Coordinates of C-alpha atoms in Angstrom, one line a residue:
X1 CA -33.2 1.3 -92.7
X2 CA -35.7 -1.0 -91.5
X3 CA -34.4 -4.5 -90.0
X4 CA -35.3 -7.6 -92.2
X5 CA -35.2 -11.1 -90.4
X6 CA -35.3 -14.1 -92.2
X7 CA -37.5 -15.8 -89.1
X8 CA -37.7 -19.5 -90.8
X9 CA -33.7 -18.9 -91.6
X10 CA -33.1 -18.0 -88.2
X11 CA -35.3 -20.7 -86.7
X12 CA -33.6 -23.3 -89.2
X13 CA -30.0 -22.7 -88.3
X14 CA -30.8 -22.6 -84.6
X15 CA -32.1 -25.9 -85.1
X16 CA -29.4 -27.4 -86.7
X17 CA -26.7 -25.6 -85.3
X18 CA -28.0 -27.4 -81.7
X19 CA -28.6 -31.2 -83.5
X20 CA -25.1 -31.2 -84.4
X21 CA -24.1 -30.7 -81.2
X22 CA -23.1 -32.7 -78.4
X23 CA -23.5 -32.4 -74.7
X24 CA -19.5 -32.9 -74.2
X25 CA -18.7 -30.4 -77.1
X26 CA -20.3 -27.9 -74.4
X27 CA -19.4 -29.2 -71.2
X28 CA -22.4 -30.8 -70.2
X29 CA -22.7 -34.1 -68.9
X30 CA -24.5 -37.0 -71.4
X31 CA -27.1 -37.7 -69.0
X32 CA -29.8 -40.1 -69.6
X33 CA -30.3 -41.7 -73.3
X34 CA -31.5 -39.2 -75.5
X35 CA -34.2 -39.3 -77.8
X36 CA -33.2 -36.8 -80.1
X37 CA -29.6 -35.7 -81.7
X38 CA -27.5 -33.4 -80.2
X39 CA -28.7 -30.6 -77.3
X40 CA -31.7 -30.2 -75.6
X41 CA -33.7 -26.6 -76.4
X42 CA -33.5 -26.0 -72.2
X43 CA -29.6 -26.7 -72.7
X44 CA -29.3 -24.0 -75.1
X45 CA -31.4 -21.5 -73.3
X46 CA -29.3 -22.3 -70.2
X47 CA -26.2 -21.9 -71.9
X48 CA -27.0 -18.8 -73.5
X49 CA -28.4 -17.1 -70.3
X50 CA -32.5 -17.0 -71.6
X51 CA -35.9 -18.6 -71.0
X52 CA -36.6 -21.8 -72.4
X53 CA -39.8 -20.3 -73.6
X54 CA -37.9 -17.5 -75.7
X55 CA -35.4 -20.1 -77.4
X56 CA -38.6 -22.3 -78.1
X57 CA -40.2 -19.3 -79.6
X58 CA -36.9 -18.5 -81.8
X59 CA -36.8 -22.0 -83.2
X60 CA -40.2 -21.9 -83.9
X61 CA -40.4 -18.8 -85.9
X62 CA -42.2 -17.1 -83.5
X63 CA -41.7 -13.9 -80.5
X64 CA -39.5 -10.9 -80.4
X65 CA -36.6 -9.9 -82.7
X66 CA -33.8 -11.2 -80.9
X67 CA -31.1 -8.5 -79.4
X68 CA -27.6 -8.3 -80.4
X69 CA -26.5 -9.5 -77.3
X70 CA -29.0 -12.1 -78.1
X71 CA -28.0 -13.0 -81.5
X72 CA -24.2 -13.1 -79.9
X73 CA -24.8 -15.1 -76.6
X74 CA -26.7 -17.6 -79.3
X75 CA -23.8 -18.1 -81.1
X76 CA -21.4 -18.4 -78.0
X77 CA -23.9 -21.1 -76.8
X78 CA -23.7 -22.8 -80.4
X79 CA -20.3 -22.8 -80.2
X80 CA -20.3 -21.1 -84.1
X81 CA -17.1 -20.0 -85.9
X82 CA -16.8 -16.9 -87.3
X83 CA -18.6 -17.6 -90.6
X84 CA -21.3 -19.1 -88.8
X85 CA -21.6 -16.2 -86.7
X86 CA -22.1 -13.5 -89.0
X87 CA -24.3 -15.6 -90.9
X88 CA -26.9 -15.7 -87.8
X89 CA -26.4 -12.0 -87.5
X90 CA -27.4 -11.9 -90.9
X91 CA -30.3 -14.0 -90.8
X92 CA -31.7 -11.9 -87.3
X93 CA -31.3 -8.6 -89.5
X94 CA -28.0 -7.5 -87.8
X95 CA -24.5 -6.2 -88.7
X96 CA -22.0 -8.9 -87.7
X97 CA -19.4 -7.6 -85.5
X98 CA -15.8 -6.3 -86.8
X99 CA -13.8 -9.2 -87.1
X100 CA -10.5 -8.6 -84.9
X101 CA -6.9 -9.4 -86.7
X102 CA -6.2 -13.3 -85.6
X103 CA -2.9 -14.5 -83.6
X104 CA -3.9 -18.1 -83.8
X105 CA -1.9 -20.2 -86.7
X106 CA -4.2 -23.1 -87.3
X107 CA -2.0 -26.3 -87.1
X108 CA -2.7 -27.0 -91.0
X109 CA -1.2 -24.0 -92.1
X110 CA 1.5 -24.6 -89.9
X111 CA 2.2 -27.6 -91.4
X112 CA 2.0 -26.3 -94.8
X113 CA 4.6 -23.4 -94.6
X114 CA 6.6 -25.4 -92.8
X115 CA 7.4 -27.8 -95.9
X116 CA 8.4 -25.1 -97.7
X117 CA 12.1 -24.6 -96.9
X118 CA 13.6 -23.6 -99.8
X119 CA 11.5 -20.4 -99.8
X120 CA 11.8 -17.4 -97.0
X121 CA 8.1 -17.6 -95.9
X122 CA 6.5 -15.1 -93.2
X123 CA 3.3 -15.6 -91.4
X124 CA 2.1 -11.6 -89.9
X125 CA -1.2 -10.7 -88.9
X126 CA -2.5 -7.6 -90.6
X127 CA -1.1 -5.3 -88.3
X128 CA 2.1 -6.6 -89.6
X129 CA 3.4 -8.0 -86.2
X130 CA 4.9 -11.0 -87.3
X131 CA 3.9 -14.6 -85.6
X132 CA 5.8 -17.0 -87.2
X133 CA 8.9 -17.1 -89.8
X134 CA 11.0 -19.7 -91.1
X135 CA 14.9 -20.3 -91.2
X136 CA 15.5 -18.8 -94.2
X137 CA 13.8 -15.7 -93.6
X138 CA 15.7 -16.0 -90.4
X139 CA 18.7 -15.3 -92.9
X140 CA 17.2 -13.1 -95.4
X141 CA 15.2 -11.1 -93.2
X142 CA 16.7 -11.4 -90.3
X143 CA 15.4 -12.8 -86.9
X144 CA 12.4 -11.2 -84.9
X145 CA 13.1 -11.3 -80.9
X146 CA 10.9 -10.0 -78.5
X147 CA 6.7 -9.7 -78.0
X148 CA 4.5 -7.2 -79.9
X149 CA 6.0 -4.1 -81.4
X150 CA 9.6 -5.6 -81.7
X151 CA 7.8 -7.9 -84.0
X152 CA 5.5 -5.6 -85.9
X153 CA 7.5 -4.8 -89.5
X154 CA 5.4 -1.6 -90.1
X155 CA 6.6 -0.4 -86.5
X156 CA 10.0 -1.4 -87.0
X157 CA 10.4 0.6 -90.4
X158 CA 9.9 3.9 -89.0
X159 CA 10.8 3.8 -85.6
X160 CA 13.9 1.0 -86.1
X161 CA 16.7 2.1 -89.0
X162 CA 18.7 -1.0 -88.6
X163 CA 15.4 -3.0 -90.7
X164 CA 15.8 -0.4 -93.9
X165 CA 19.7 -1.5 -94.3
X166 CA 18.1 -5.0 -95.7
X167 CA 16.9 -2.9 -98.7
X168 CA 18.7 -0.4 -100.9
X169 CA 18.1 3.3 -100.1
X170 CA 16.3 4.3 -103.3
X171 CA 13.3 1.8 -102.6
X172 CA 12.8 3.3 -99.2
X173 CA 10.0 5.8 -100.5
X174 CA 8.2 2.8 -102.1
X175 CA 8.7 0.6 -98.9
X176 CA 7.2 3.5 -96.6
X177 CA 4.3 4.6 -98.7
X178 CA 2.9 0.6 -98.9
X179 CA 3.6 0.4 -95.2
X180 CA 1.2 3.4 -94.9
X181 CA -1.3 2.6 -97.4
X182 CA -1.8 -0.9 -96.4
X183 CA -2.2 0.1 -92.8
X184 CA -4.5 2.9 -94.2
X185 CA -6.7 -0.1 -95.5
X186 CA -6.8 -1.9 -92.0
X187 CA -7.8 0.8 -90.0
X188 CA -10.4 1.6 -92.2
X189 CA -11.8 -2.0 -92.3
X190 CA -11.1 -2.3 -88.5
X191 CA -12.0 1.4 -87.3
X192 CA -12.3 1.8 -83.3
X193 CA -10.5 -1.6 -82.4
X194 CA -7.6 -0.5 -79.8
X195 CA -4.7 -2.5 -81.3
X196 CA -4.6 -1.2 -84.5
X197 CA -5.8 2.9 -83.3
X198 CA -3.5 2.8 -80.6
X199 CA -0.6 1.4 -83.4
X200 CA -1.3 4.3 -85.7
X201 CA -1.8 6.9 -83.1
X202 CA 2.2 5.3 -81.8
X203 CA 3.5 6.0 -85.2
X204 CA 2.4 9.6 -85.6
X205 CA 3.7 10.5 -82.6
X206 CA 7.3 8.8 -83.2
X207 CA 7.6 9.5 -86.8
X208 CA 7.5 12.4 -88.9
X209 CA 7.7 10.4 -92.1
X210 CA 4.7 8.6 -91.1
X211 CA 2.9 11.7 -89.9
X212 CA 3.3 13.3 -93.6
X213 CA 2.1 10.0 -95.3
X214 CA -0.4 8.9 -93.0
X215 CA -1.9 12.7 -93.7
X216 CA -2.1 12.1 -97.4
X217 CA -4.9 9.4 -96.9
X218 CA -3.3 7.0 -99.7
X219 CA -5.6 3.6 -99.4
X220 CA -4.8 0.5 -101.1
X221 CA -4.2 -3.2 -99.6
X222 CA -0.4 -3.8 -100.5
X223 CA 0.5 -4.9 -103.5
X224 CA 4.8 -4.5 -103.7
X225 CA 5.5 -7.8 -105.1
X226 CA 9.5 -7.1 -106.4
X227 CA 11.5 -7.0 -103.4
X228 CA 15.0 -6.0 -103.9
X229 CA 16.7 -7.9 -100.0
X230 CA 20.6 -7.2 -99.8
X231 CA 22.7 -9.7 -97.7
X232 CA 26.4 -9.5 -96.8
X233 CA 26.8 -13.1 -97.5
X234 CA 25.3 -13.4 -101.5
X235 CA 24.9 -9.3 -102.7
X236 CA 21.5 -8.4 -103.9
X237 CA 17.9 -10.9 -103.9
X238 CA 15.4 -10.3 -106.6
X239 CA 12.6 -12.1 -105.0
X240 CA 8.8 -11.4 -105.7
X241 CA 6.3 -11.3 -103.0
X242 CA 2.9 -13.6 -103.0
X243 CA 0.6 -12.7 -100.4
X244 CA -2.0 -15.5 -99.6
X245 CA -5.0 -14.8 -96.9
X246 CA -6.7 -17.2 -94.3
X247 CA -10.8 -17.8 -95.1
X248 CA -11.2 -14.8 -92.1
X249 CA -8.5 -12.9 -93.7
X250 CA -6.9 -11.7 -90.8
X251 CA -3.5 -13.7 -91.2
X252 CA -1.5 -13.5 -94.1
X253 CA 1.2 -16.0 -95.6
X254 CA 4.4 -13.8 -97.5
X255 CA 6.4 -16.3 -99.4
X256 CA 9.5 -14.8 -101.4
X257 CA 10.1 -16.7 -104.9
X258 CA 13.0 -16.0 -106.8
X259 CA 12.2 -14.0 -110.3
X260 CA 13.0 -15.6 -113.2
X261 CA 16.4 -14.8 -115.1
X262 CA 17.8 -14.0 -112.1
X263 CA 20.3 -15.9 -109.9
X264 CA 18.0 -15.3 -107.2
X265 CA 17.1 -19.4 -106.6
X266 CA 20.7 -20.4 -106.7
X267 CA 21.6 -17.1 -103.9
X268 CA 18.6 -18.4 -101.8
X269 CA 20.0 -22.6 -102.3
X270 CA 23.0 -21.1 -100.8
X271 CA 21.7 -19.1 -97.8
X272 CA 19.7 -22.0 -97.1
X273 CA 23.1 -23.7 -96.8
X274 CA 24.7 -20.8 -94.7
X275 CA 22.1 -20.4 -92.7
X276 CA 22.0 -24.0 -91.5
X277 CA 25.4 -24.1 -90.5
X278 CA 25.0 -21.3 -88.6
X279 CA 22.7 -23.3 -86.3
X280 CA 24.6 -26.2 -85.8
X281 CA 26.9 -26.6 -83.3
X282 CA 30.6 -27.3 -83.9
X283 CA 32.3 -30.5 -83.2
X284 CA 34.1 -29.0 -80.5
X285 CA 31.4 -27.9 -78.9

């Protein structure tokens, strides 16, 4: 297929992308008053490791079709987020690199799930490994100790029985075949990235259950939103599941609602209780 750039695109955004920036937002000194916004052409070829004569030639909708590695030390240098950097890929006639699963929590997010206490709210990447829960899921779910596969849910449920017993025995089937099919769908979208190869390739040598599903190709992003939790303190939680993604997609937000005409909201009101006490310390102490 023959490569299509948008050469007055390219040469726009370049432009633009350096006028918004400062010398400080790159670690470059201010230096004498400037006469134009933001960088310098030179301070953009320097940061990005090329001629100033190339970069001039880029911006000017002239010279070669710029490289990958290029196209990516352009974006380093421009200090672009991931939309911004698939969108110059796009304008130089490029596939934008995979986009790997995300471990950051921005701070707004954060700040979001964290008012919601009255709900058991999980924060995963899409490998499942879970970054961040709150205290009720501590108490529905159960706390997460440990780094990296102690916190991965997919691992857990078929290398770990003590996770299933939070669940009654005849939705197992349901619960392993999502697992499977939603990893199914992140290895495909991800394919040859180590994390998520090397977490597969884990699982079919530990477990024979996920050998026999993994081998049945089943694809689909999961969609399980009745979840049936049982806890020793209140019985059995009919909660539903609602999955919301970041703008890159590679963390996800679980938040467990109780169904209606249930007694699901008053069970959770009274964990919520439980589980605080459990946390404080007593007088005595």
């Amino acid at each position: 297929m023959e490569r299509v750039i948008d050469r007055d695109g390219l040469a726009d955004f370049l432009r633009r992308r350096r006028e918004v920036l400062r010398p400080a937002d790159v670690g470059l000194p201010e230096g004498v008053r400037r006469r134009t916004p933001g960088l310098r052409r030179e301070e953009v070829a320097q940061l990005a490791g090329m001629s100033t004569d190339y970069y001039s030639r880029l911006e000017q909708s002239r010279g070669a079709n710029p490289s990958e590695p290029i196209v990516a030390s352009l974006a380093r240098a421009l200090r672009c987020d991931l939309d911004e950097r698939d969108h110059l890929y796009h304008l130089a006639g490029l596939t934008p690199p995979l986009r790997r699963a995300g471990r950051h929590i921005n701070p707004g997010l954060l700040a979001l799930v964290s008012r919601l206490t009255d709900l058991p709210v999980v924060i995963c990447t899409d490998l499942d490994e879970v970054l961040w829960q709150n205290d009720l899921a501590d108490v529905v779910i159960g706390p997460l100790l440990g780094e990296g596969r102690a916190r991965n849910l997919t691992w857990l449920w078929f290398t770990d029985p003590a996770i299933r017993r939070i669940f009654p025995e005849e939705d197992w089937d349901v619960h392993s075949a999502s697992h499977v099919a939603d990893l199914r769908a992140t290895y495909s979208r991800r394919m040859g990235d180590r994390d998520i190869t090397e977490l597969v390739e884990d699982l079919v040598a530990h477990s024979e259950e996920f050998r026999t599903l993994w081998d049945l190709h089943e694809v689909a992003v999961r969609r399980l939103p009745r979840k049936r939790f049982l806890n020793s303190e209140v019985g059995d939680l009919d909660l539903t599941c609602e999955t919301l993604l970041t703008p890159a997609a590679d963390v996800r937000v679980r938040a467990f609602l109780p169904i209606e005409g249930t007694d699901a909201r008053e069970k959770l009101d009274l964990l919520r209780v439980i589980g605080t006490q459990s946390f404080e310390p007593s007088p005595s102490d």
